[in-house]
DNA sequence: CGTTTCTTCGTGAGTTAGTCACAGTTGGTC
DNA sequence: GACCAACTGTGACTAACTCACGAAGAAACG
């Protein structure tokens, strides 16, 4: 009878579930396209939907009282947001913010439907729990990164992880500070240091990785 | 037929569930008593049991590569451990450590049984998810505390929160550093500063809060 | 009781990170 | 071209962390 809609193909763990409740909810779900920079949720909001991201990337971050902000993680295509899951399962209000970085195509499942499927459909439940549980480990690792105060190491790692295959990073110092939970000036100084060493070339909103080997060596022990 | 064992009374949300699977598992569960200082789990362990703490308190902490350690949270009587939940639901290995601080009485539910009840019994599932979801918020708050680097404010808050009604805190500087994720010397210096101000009196492993009003004022804006 | 050992606590010197204030640069827009 | 906004560079200062060492107290042991 019911067939799963095409968007579920992006989620292998959910594609083969034949539970009619799930099929029904999946078909009823609304699809949305958000332009880059849209606010997906904001601290203090109530949560109305479970969100599957089909295309694009969304940044989840916490704004601290001091005015500093820090990226907690990203939700990429084919993923779901753990904080949303947490709020749906445990109740309460959103404890962080999320903004689309690129244009995002997403599917929204109303909270009621989410709970209905979660209660009846083991496959769906397993998926949700797995994604959710994995994020606690990520947060603990983030905690480790923040308490260990080698910003230069973390910066080098970030550049290596996020540079294009050609060794290019398009990001302002402010954005990098935001990523690493530190201050813009600190990033500027470390980048200048890298530049002095001949490891990178700097221009406006642009960092070229010249000596990847040296950067890797700096990152060295820190995985 | 089956009755729930007495220990479930410590968990109001679970006491009224009549699901036979749950009743069965609850009765089959083994009770354990751990002396203070026992290791409950260790980073890298696989998880074999879901744990209900009936009496006592357990400290869950992360040991960083730098040698520093940091308390993530405590599991008190009547609670369960979110990291254990996370590992059971998402798989993988324990990402942190736990040690009993006082003698602990606990009930262990084998992983298989946990999954069985989790799948069949909505009441149990709701309980597990609620406890679990709440901890993400705690971790984010911890992240905020660590990045905002007013150790004196955090120290004052900790002393106020954890002092006895008589205003006494029994803890070494090393333990306090551990609690706040900072270095022992930093704690020592701030305490000496507090002492100079006449806010506390210091002796070995012992801090007496003399001027609670002043400490509260220092904590002030920070909730 | 005296000696040894372990933990706690105090402190100074040097390094790294964060804050504040301000100035120079670049790119886009009208 | 003028203007505005965002990006970048820098100096001075403060806070926190690290390292190194020493002193004082508690516990263990003969």
GROMACS .gro file of C-alpha atoms (C1' of nucleotides) in nm:
model
  506
    1UNK     CA    1   0.000   0.000   0.000
    2UNK     CA    2   0.202   0.294   0.131
    3UNK     CA    3   0.539   0.372  -0.013
    4UNK     CA    4   0.812   0.574   0.154
    5UNK     CA    5   0.875   0.911  -0.009
    6UNK     CA    6   1.195   0.963  -0.203
    7UNK     CA    7   1.367   1.183   0.056
    8UNK     CA    8   1.404   0.888   0.292
    9UNK     CA    9   1.663   0.745   0.056
   10UNK     CA   10   1.908   0.989   0.210
   11UNK     CA   11   1.876   0.797   0.538
   12UNK     CA   12   1.977   0.435   0.479
   13UNK     CA   13   1.879   0.324   0.830
   14UNK     CA   14   1.523   0.443   0.775
   15UNK     CA   15   1.474   0.342   0.414
   16UNK     CA   16   1.391  -0.020   0.480
   17UNK     CA   17   1.143   0.028   0.760
   18UNK     CA   18   0.800  -0.089   0.655
   19UNK     CA   19   0.608   0.008   0.964
   20UNK     CA   20   0.285   0.173   0.840
   21UNK     CA   21   0.300   0.441   1.107
   22UNK     CA   22   0.642   0.546   0.984
   23UNK     CA   23   0.537   0.533   0.619
   24UNK     CA   24   0.237   0.747   0.700
   25UNK     CA   25   0.433   1.007   0.895
   26UNK     CA   26   0.712   1.018   0.640
   27UNK     CA   27   0.461   1.088   0.366
   28UNK     CA   28   0.281   1.351   0.566
   29UNK     CA   29   0.601   1.538   0.651
   30UNK     CA   30   0.656   1.879   0.499
   31UNK     CA   31   0.963   1.968   0.303
   32UNK     CA   32   1.121   2.309   0.339
   33UNK     CA   33   1.400   2.501   0.171
   34UNK     CA   34   1.585   2.757   0.378
   35UNK     CA   35   1.818   3.019   0.232
   36UNK     CA   36   2.166   3.049   0.384
   37UNK     CA   37   2.172   3.241   0.710
   38UNK     CA   38   1.822   3.144   0.817
   39UNK     CA   39   1.762   3.086   1.183
   40UNK     CA   40   1.650   2.726   1.234
   41UNK     CA   41   1.596   2.755   1.606
   42UNK     CA   42   1.694   2.991   1.881
   43UNK     CA   43   1.777   2.949   2.247
   44UNK     CA   44   1.456   2.947   2.449
   45UNK     CA   45   1.235   2.827   2.164
   46UNK     CA   46   1.000   2.537   2.211
   47UNK     CA   47   1.058   2.255   1.967
   48UNK     CA   48   0.782   2.182   1.720
   49UNK     CA   49   0.955   1.955   1.470
   50UNK     CA   50   1.211   1.683   1.429
   51UNK     CA   51   1.436   1.780   1.142
   52UNK     CA   52   1.599   1.573   0.871
   53UNK     CA   53   1.855   1.767   0.670
   54UNK     CA   54   1.856   1.655   0.307
   55UNK     CA   55   2.095   1.908   0.160
   56UNK     CA   56   2.315   2.181   0.295
   57UNK     CA   57   2.473   2.235   0.634
   58UNK     CA   58   2.346   2.394   0.951
   59UNK     CA   59   2.563   2.529   1.228
   60UNK     CA   60   2.454   2.467   1.587
   61UNK     CA   61   2.612   2.707   1.833
   62UNK     CA   62   2.579   2.843   2.180
   63UNK     CA   63   2.585   3.217   2.251
   64UNK     CA   64   2.739   3.279   2.591
   65UNK     CA   65   2.643   3.566   2.816
   66UNK     CA   66   2.985   3.720   2.765
   67UNK     CA   67   2.895   3.778   2.401
   68UNK     CA   68   3.125   3.502   2.280
   69UNK     CA   69   2.983   3.230   2.068
   70UNK     CA   70   3.096   2.877   2.005
   71UNK     CA   71   3.012   2.621   1.741
   72UNK     CA   72   2.894   2.298   1.904
   73UNK     CA   73   2.863   2.095   1.587
   74UNK     CA   74   2.725   2.097   1.235
   75UNK     CA   75   2.434   1.907   1.092
   76UNK     CA   76   2.519   1.798   0.741
   77UNK     CA   77   2.309   1.647   0.466
   78UNK     CA   78   2.181   1.308   0.575
   79UNK     CA   79   2.194   1.393   0.945
   80UNK     CA   80   1.964   1.506   1.219
   81UNK     CA   81   2.018   1.745   1.507
   82UNK     CA   82   2.087   1.594   1.847
   83UNK     CA   83   1.983   1.899   2.042
   84UNK     CA   84   1.647   1.888   1.874
   85UNK     CA   85   1.621   1.522   1.966
   86UNK     CA   86   1.716   1.603   2.321
   87UNK     CA   87   1.451   1.871   2.352
   88UNK     CA   88   1.185   1.649   2.197
   89UNK     CA   89   1.265   1.355   2.423
   90UNK     CA   90   1.334   1.534   2.748
   91UNK     CA   91   1.114   1.837   2.708
   92UNK     CA   92   1.216   2.190   2.792
   93UNK     CA   93   1.340   2.465   2.565
   94UNK     CA   94   1.619   2.480   2.311
   95UNK     CA   95   1.950   2.545   2.490
   96UNK     CA   96   2.135   2.670   2.181
   97UNK     CA   97   2.095   2.826   1.837
   98UNK     CA   98   2.110   2.697   1.483
   99UNK     CA   99   2.160   2.881   1.157
  100UNK     CA  100   2.185   2.749   0.803
  101UNK     CA  101   2.528   2.803   0.650
  102UNK     CA  102   2.427   2.715   0.297
  103UNK     CA  103   2.088   2.675   0.139
  104UNK     CA  104   1.927   2.382   0.318
  105UNK     CA  105   1.659   2.143   0.209
  106UNK     CA  106   1.502   1.974   0.508
  107UNK     CA  107   1.205   1.764   0.607
  108UNK     CA  108   1.006   1.854   0.915
  109UNK     CA  109   0.823   1.599   1.126
  110UNK     CA  110   0.580   1.755   1.373
  111UNK     CA  111   0.655   1.674   1.737
  112UNK     CA  112   0.337   1.471   1.775
  113UNK     CA  113   0.420   1.255   1.478
  114UNK     CA  114   0.776   1.215   1.599
  115UNK     CA  115   0.657   1.080   1.931
  116UNK     CA  116   0.408   0.852   1.763
  117UNK     CA  117   0.670   0.691   1.542
  118UNK     CA  118   0.925   0.684   1.818
  119UNK     CA  119   0.688   0.488   2.037
  120UNK     CA  120   0.573   0.236   1.782
  121UNK     CA  121   0.861   0.183   1.546
  122UNK     CA  122   1.176   0.019   1.672
  123UNK     CA  123   1.381   0.089   1.361
  124UNK     CA  124   1.311   0.459   1.383
  125UNK     CA  125   1.383   0.459   1.753
  126UNK     CA  126   1.715   0.288   1.705
  127UNK     CA  127   1.816   0.544   1.449
  128UNK     CA  128   1.721   0.838   1.669
  129UNK     CA  129   1.895   0.696   1.973
  130UNK     CA  130   2.215   0.614   1.789
  131UNK     CA  131   2.250   0.960   1.644
  132UNK     CA  132   2.161   1.116   1.974
  133UNK     CA  133   2.391   0.907   2.187
  134UNK     CA  134   2.688   0.973   1.966
  135UNK     CA  135   2.674   1.344   2.029
  136UNK     CA  136   2.751   1.321   2.399
  137UNK     CA  137   3.092   1.190   2.309
  138UNK     CA  138   3.138   1.484   2.074
  139UNK     CA  139   3.051   1.732   2.343
  140UNK     CA  140   3.297   1.575   2.584
  141UNK     CA  141   3.568   1.595   2.320
  142UNK     CA  142   3.481   1.959   2.268
  143UNK     CA  143   3.519   2.013   2.640
  144UNK     CA  144   3.861   1.858   2.623
  145UNK     CA  145   3.960   2.080   2.332
  146UNK     CA  146   3.851   2.392   2.515
  147UNK     CA  147   4.024   2.315   2.843
  148UNK     CA  148   4.350   2.222   2.678
  149UNK     CA  149   4.474   2.565   2.584
  150UNK     CA  150   4.685   2.512   2.275
  151UNK     CA  151   4.498   2.734   2.040
  152UNK     CA  152   4.771   2.709   1.779
  153UNK     CA  153   4.736   2.331   1.770
  154UNK     CA  154   4.360   2.345   1.750
  155UNK     CA  155   4.378   2.612   1.482
  156UNK     CA  156   4.618   2.407   1.273
  157UNK     CA  157   4.395   2.104   1.307
  158UNK     CA  158   4.091   2.302   1.206
  159UNK     CA  159   4.267   2.438   0.899
  160UNK     CA  160   4.381   2.093   0.796
  161UNK     CA  161   4.039   1.941   0.853
  162UNK     CA  162   3.848   2.213   0.675
  163UNK     CA  163   4.078   2.319   0.396
  164UNK     CA  164   3.986   2.235   0.040
  165UNK     CA  165   4.185   1.971  -0.140
  166UNK     CA  166   4.392   2.253  -0.287
  167UNK     CA  167   4.479   2.366   0.066
  168UNK     CA  168   4.258   2.671   0.069
  169UNK     CA  169   4.045   2.794   0.358
  170UNK     CA  170   3.792   3.067   0.306
  171UNK     CA  171   3.716   3.212   0.644
  172UNK     CA  172   3.764   3.537   0.830
  173UNK     CA  173   3.957   3.544   1.154
  174UNK     CA  174   3.635   3.622   1.333
  175UNK     CA  175   3.473   3.308   1.197
  176UNK     CA  176   3.770   3.098   1.302
  177UNK     CA  177   3.756   3.242   1.653
  178UNK     CA  178   3.389   3.150   1.658
  179UNK     CA  179   3.468   2.794   1.550
  180UNK     CA  180   3.729   2.744   1.817
  181UNK     CA  181   3.553   2.935   2.094
  182UNK     CA  182   3.830   3.190   2.130
  183UNK     CA  183   3.892   3.557   2.048
  184UNK     CA  184   3.957   3.707   1.708
  185UNK     CA  185   4.288   3.864   1.809
  186UNK     CA  186   4.422   3.532   1.925
  187UNK     CA  187   4.350   3.379   1.588
  188UNK     CA  188   4.507   3.673   1.406
  189UNK     CA  189   4.828   3.640   1.604
  190UNK     CA  190   4.860   3.268   1.555
  191UNK     CA  191   4.795   3.301   1.185
  192UNK     CA  192   5.060   3.567   1.159
  193UNK     CA  193   5.296   3.335   1.342
  194UNK     CA  194   5.212   3.059   1.094
  195UNK     CA  195   5.275   3.302   0.813
  196UNK     CA  196   5.614   3.402   0.955
  197UNK     CA  197   5.707   3.034   0.955
  198UNK     CA  198   5.606   3.012   0.591
  199UNK     CA  199   5.331   2.762   0.668
  200UNK     CA  200   5.043   2.966   0.529
  201UNK     CA  201   4.978   3.264   0.306
  202UNK     CA  202   4.716   3.510   0.423
  203UNK     CA  203   4.483   3.740   0.241
  204UNK     CA  204   4.142   3.879   0.315
  205UNK     CA  205   3.908   3.599   0.419
  206UNK     CA  206   4.151   3.354   0.272
  207UNK     CA  207   4.417   3.124   0.402
  208UNK     CA  208   4.640   2.918   0.180
  209UNK     CA  209   4.812   2.621   0.337
  210UNK     CA  210   5.169   2.619   0.207
  211UNK     CA  211   5.342   2.370   0.432
  212UNK     CA  212   5.094   2.103   0.525
  213UNK     CA  213   5.367   1.881   0.660
  214UNK     CA  214   5.470   2.140   0.917
  215UNK     CA  215   5.109   2.192   1.021
  216UNK     CA  216   5.060   1.819   1.057
  217UNK     CA  217   5.369   1.803   1.271
  218UNK     CA  218   5.236   2.076   1.497
  219UNK     CA  219   4.909   1.892   1.535
  220UNK     CA  220   5.118   1.581   1.592
  221UNK     CA  221   5.026   1.401   1.910
  222UNK     CA  222   4.683   1.551   1.933
  223UNK     CA  223   4.520   1.297   1.706
  224UNK     CA  224   0.114  -1.193   3.942
  225UNK     CA  225   0.456  -1.028   3.954
  226UNK     CA  226   0.526  -0.747   4.192
  227UNK     CA  227   0.792  -0.481   4.152
  228UNK     CA  228   1.081  -0.513   4.399
  229UNK     CA  229   1.113  -0.257   4.675
  230UNK     CA  230   1.409  -0.072   4.525
  231UNK     CA  231   1.192   0.066   4.247
  232UNK     CA  232   1.021   0.286   4.504
  233UNK     CA  233   1.321   0.515   4.477
  234UNK     CA  234   1.219   0.589   4.117
  235UNK     CA  235   0.866   0.733   4.116
  236UNK     CA  236   0.842   0.735   3.736
  237UNK     CA  237   0.904   0.362   3.723
  238UNK     CA  238   0.706   0.253   4.026
  239UNK     CA  239   0.368   0.246   3.863
  240UNK     CA  240   0.462   0.063   3.544
  241UNK     CA  241   0.286  -0.271   3.528
  242UNK     CA  242   0.439  -0.403   3.211
  243UNK     CA  243   0.531  -0.767   3.282
  244UNK     CA  244   0.861  -0.737   3.095
  245UNK     CA  245   0.965  -0.455   3.321
  246UNK     CA  246   0.846  -0.634   3.634
  247UNK     CA  247   1.042  -0.938   3.530
  248UNK     CA  248   1.362  -0.752   3.457
  249UNK     CA  249   1.334  -0.544   3.772
  250UNK     CA  250   1.306  -0.857   3.980
  251UNK     CA  251   1.589  -1.029   3.803
  252UNK     CA  252   1.826  -0.733   3.850
  253UNK     CA  253   2.118  -0.773   4.085
  254UNK     CA  254   2.182  -0.536   4.368
  255UNK     CA  255   2.538  -0.434   4.454
  256UNK     CA  256   2.707  -0.235   4.727
  257UNK     CA  257   3.027  -0.053   4.640
  258UNK     CA  258   3.265   0.093   4.897
  259UNK     CA  259   3.371   0.456   4.848
  260UNK     CA  260   3.642   0.501   4.589
  261UNK     CA  261   3.538   0.205   4.374
  262UNK     CA  262   3.571   0.238   4.002
  263UNK     CA  263   3.228   0.203   3.844
  264UNK     CA  264   3.347   0.230   3.488
  265UNK     CA  265   3.656   0.343   3.305
  266UNK     CA  266   3.720   0.512   2.975
  267UNK     CA  267   3.736   0.250   2.702
  268UNK     CA  268   3.523  -0.006   2.884
  269UNK     CA  269   3.233  -0.169   2.715
  270UNK     CA  270   2.903  -0.122   2.893
  271UNK     CA  271   2.739  -0.430   3.040
  272UNK     CA  272   2.474  -0.281   3.268
  273UNK     CA  273   2.231   0.001   3.311
  274UNK     CA  274   2.274   0.136   3.661
  275UNK     CA  275   2.022   0.267   3.911
  276UNK     CA  276   2.182   0.437   4.209
  277UNK     CA  277   1.979   0.376   4.525
  278UNK     CA  278   2.209   0.530   4.782
  279UNK     CA  279   2.530   0.726   4.776
  280UNK     CA  280   2.690   0.944   4.510
  281UNK     CA  281   2.911   0.867   4.214
  282UNK     CA  282   3.137   1.112   4.039
  283UNK     CA  283   3.158   1.098   3.661
  284UNK     CA  284   3.470   1.264   3.524
  285UNK     CA  285   3.688   1.286   3.219
  286UNK     CA  286   4.065   1.243   3.235
  287UNK     CA  287   4.230   1.453   2.968
  288UNK     CA  288   4.550   1.360   2.793
  289UNK     CA  289   4.724   1.652   2.960
  290UNK     CA  290   4.677   1.477   3.293
  291UNK     CA  291   4.409   1.719   3.403
  292UNK     CA  292   4.076   1.582   3.509
  293UNK     CA  293   3.733   1.736   3.521
  294UNK     CA  294   3.412   1.642   3.694
  295UNK     CA  295   3.130   1.618   3.441
  296UNK     CA  296   2.847   1.553   3.684
  297UNK     CA  297   2.742   1.343   3.979
  298UNK     CA  298   2.490   1.063   3.992
  299UNK     CA  299   2.302   1.085   4.320
  300UNK     CA  300   2.061   0.849   4.491
  301UNK     CA  301   1.750   0.806   4.279
  302UNK     CA  302   1.931   0.886   3.954
  303UNK     CA  303   2.088   0.707   3.662
  304UNK     CA  304   2.398   0.783   3.460
  305UNK     CA  305   2.349   0.951   3.123
  306UNK     CA  306   2.681   0.843   2.982
  307UNK     CA  307   2.590   0.483   3.051
  308UNK     CA  308   2.261   0.542   2.875
  309UNK     CA  309   2.441   0.699   2.584
  310UNK     CA  310   2.677   0.406   2.547
  311UNK     CA  311   2.394   0.154   2.572
  312UNK     CA  312   2.181   0.331   2.316
  313UNK     CA  313   2.445   0.437   2.069
  314UNK     CA  314   2.702   0.167   2.117
  315UNK     CA  315   3.074   0.225   2.147
  316UNK     CA  316   3.291   0.247   2.454
  317UNK     CA  317   3.269   0.454   2.768
  318UNK     CA  318   3.415   0.801   2.699
  319UNK     CA  319   3.473   0.889   3.065
  320UNK     CA  320   3.529   0.746   3.413
  321UNK     CA  321   3.315   0.705   3.722
  322UNK     CA  322   3.411   0.650   4.083
  323UNK     CA  323   3.195   0.617   4.392
  324UNK     CA  324   3.245   0.903   4.635
  325UNK     CA  325   3.057   0.744   4.922
  326UNK     CA  326   2.939   0.391   4.973
  327UNK     CA  327   2.688   0.326   4.698
  328UNK     CA  328   2.401   0.084   4.677
  329UNK     CA  329   2.302   0.027   4.317
  330UNK     CA  330   2.093  -0.201   4.099
  331UNK     CA  331   2.239  -0.338   3.779
  332UNK     CA  332   2.030  -0.424   3.475
  333UNK     CA  333   2.219  -0.628   3.216
  334UNK     CA  334   2.244  -0.462   2.876
  335UNK     CA  335   2.026  -0.726   2.710
  336UNK     CA  336   1.750  -0.675   2.961
  337UNK     CA  337   1.781  -0.301   2.930
  338UNK     CA  338   1.724  -0.318   2.556
  339UNK     CA  339   1.435  -0.556   2.598
  340UNK     CA  340   1.251  -0.327   2.837
  341UNK     CA  341   1.346  -0.019   2.642
  342UNK     CA  342   1.188  -0.166   2.331
  343UNK     CA  343   0.868  -0.292   2.484
  344UNK     CA  344   0.786  -0.060   2.767
  345UNK     CA  345   0.696   0.300   2.694
  346UNK     CA  346   0.702   0.413   3.057
  347UNK     CA  347   1.056   0.290   3.101
  348UNK     CA  348   1.160   0.443   2.772
  349UNK     CA  349   1.017   0.778   2.865
  350UNK     CA  350   1.209   0.775   3.189
  351UNK     CA  351   1.538   0.684   3.024
  352UNK     CA  352   1.500   0.944   2.752
  353UNK     CA  353   1.406   1.221   2.990
  354UNK     CA  354   1.705   1.166   3.213
  355UNK     CA  355   1.931   1.131   2.916
  356UNK     CA  356   1.810   1.436   2.731
  357UNK     CA  357   1.848   1.656   3.034
  358UNK     CA  358   2.219   1.593   3.053
  359UNK     CA  359   2.301   1.756   2.720
  360UNK     CA  360   2.187   2.085   2.862
  361UNK     CA  361   2.414   2.028   3.162
  362UNK     CA  362   2.713   1.962   2.941
  363UNK     CA  363   2.649   2.279   2.744
  364UNK     CA  364   2.630   2.476   3.067
  365UNK     CA  365   2.958   2.320   3.174
  366UNK     CA  366   3.108   2.428   2.846
  367UNK     CA  367   2.994   2.781   2.914
  368UNK     CA  368   3.143   2.773   3.263
  369UNK     CA  369   3.478   2.656   3.131
  370UNK     CA  370   3.505   2.908   2.850
  371UNK     CA  371   3.410   3.200   3.069
  372UNK     CA  372   3.731   3.224   3.259
  373UNK     CA  373   3.636   3.382   3.590
  374UNK     CA  374   3.771   3.114   3.813
  375UNK     CA  375   3.715   3.322   4.124
  376UNK     CA  376   3.345   3.355   4.047
  377UNK     CA  377   3.309   2.985   3.972
  378UNK     CA  378   3.502   2.897   4.285
  379UNK     CA  379   3.283   3.118   4.502
  380UNK     CA  380   2.974   2.964   4.350
  381UNK     CA  381   3.103   2.614   4.408
  382UNK     CA  382   3.182   2.690   4.771
  383UNK     CA  383   2.838   2.837   4.828
  384UNK     CA  384   2.665   2.547   4.654
  385UNK     CA  385   2.862   2.277   4.828
  386UNK     CA  386   2.923   2.417   5.173
  387UNK     CA  387   2.743   2.264   5.468
  388UNK     CA  388   2.468   2.462   5.635
  389UNK     CA  389   2.731   2.577   5.885
  390UNK     CA  390   2.936   2.718   5.597
  391UNK     CA  391   3.204   2.453   5.601
  392UNK     CA  392   3.366   2.294   5.298
  393UNK     CA  393   3.588   1.991   5.336
  394UNK     CA  394   3.802   1.969   5.027
  395UNK     CA  395   4.163   2.002   4.931
  396UNK     CA  396   4.272   2.259   4.677
  397UNK     CA  397   4.352   1.974   4.444
  398UNK     CA  398   3.997   1.843   4.464
  399UNK     CA  399   3.856   2.188   4.397
  400UNK     CA  400   4.078   2.228   4.092
  401UNK     CA  401   3.945   1.893   3.975
  402UNK     CA  402   3.586   2.007   4.024
  403UNK     CA  403   3.634   2.325   3.827
  404UNK     CA  404   3.865   2.187   3.562
  405UNK     CA  405   4.153   2.417   3.649
  406UNK     CA  406   4.495   2.397   3.817
  407UNK     CA  407   4.564   2.355   4.185
  408UNK     CA  408   4.777   2.668   4.211
  409UNK     CA  409   4.502   2.881   4.066
  410UNK     CA  410   4.264   2.761   4.334
  411UNK     CA  411   4.522   2.820   4.607
  412UNK     CA  412   4.577   3.176   4.496
  413UNK     CA  413   4.211   3.264   4.474
  414UNK     CA  414   4.145   3.112   4.813
  415UNK     CA  415   4.427   3.314   4.962
  416UNK     CA  416   4.275   3.622   4.804
  417UNK     CA  417   3.939   3.534   4.958
  418UNK     CA  418   4.112   3.487   5.291
  419UNK     CA  419   4.283   3.827   5.266
  420UNK     CA  420   3.940   3.980   5.215
  421UNK     CA  421   3.817   3.806   5.527
  422UNK     CA  422   3.564   3.602   5.331
  423UNK     CA  423   3.694   3.259   5.429
  424UNK     CA  424   3.918   3.093   5.685
  425UNK     CA  425   4.154   2.827   5.557
  426UNK     CA  426   4.303   2.521   5.714
  427UNK     CA  427   4.416   2.187   5.584
  428UNK     CA  428   4.142   2.035   5.368
  429UNK     CA  429   3.899   2.276   5.522
  430UNK     CA  430   3.740   2.602   5.420
  431UNK     CA  431   3.512   2.801   5.646
  432UNK     CA  432   3.287   3.053   5.480
  433UNK     CA  433   3.295   3.367   5.696
  434UNK     CA  434   3.131   3.627   5.476
  435UNK     CA  435   2.866   3.457   5.269
  436UNK     CA  436   2.717   3.788   5.167
  437UNK     CA  437   3.041   3.899   5.005
  438UNK     CA  438   3.074   3.567   4.823
  439UNK     CA  439   2.718   3.594   4.698
  440UNK     CA  440   2.790   3.942   4.575
  441UNK     CA  441   3.093   3.817   4.383
  442UNK     CA  442   2.885   3.544   4.224
  443UNK     CA  443   2.627   3.814   4.160
  444UNK     CA  444   2.528   3.836   3.798
  445UNK     CA  445   2.630   3.485   3.717
  446UNK     CA  446   2.304   3.333   3.836
  447DC     C1'  447   5.908   0.801   7.006
  448DG     C1'  448   6.172   0.930   6.586
  449DT     C1'  449   6.217   0.869   6.103
  450DT     C1'  450   6.029   0.819   5.660
  451DT     C1'  451   5.687   0.901   5.325
  452DC     C1'  452   5.292   1.113   5.128
  453DT     C1'  453   4.982   1.473   5.067
  454DT     C1'  454   4.873   1.932   5.109
  455DC     C1'  455   4.970   2.404   5.063
  456DG     C1'  456   5.254   2.839   4.941
  457DT     C1'  457   5.504   3.103   4.603
  458DG     C1'  458   5.783   3.298   4.227
  459DA     C1'  459   5.900   3.313   3.740
  460DG     C1'  460   5.780   3.258   3.284
  461DT     C1'  461   5.431   3.141   2.905
  462DT     C1'  462   4.991   3.153   2.682
  463DA     C1'  463   4.537   3.325   2.625
  464DG     C1'  464   4.180   3.674   2.663
  465DT     C1'  465   4.037   4.176   2.684
  466DC     C1'  466   4.030   4.646   2.547
  467DA     C1'  467   4.121   5.015   2.260
  468DC     C1'  468   4.232   5.186   1.844
  469DA     C1'  469   4.412   5.231   1.368
  470DG     C1'  470   4.489   5.080   0.905
  471DT     C1'  471   4.285   4.808   0.487
  472DT     C1'  472   3.978   4.627   0.173
  473DG     C1'  473   3.546   4.584  -0.081
  474DG     C1'  474   3.118   4.711  -0.196
  475DT     C1'  475   2.747   5.067  -0.266
  476DC     C1'  476   2.532   5.487  -0.375
  477DG     C1'  477   3.490   5.944  -0.541
  478DA     C1'  478   3.288   5.919  -0.080
  479DC     C1'  479   3.124   5.644   0.255
  480DC     C1'  480   3.034   5.250   0.524
  481DA     C1'  481   3.102   4.802   0.698
  482DA     C1'  482   3.369   4.422   0.768
  483DC     C1'  483   3.830   4.256   0.803
  484DT     C1'  484   4.289   4.277   0.988
  485DG     C1'  485   4.702   4.434   1.273
  486DT     C1'  486   4.899   4.579   1.716
  487DG     C1'  487   5.014   4.732   2.182
  488DA     C1'  488   4.919   4.720   2.665
  489DC     C1'  489   4.718   4.498   3.028
  490DT     C1'  490   4.502   4.115   3.297
  491DA     C1'  491   4.391   3.630   3.396
  492DA     C1'  492   4.506   3.173   3.387
  493DC     C1'  493   4.824   2.793   3.330
  494DT     C1'  494   5.274   2.559   3.384
  495DC     C1'  495   5.693   2.449   3.606
  496DA     C1'  496   5.981   2.418   3.982
  497DC     C1'  497   6.067   2.409   4.428
  498DG     C1'  498   6.014   2.417   4.933
  499DA     C1'  499   5.768   2.403   5.381
  500DA     C1'  500   5.426   2.200   5.686
  501DG     C1'  501   5.121   1.856   5.840
  502DA     C1'  502   4.949   1.369   5.864
  503DA     C1'  503   5.010   0.893   5.855
  504DA     C1'  504   5.282   0.472   5.865
  505DC     C1'  505   5.641   0.210   6.030
  506DG     C1'  506   5.991   0.038   6.285
   0.00000   0.00000   0.00000
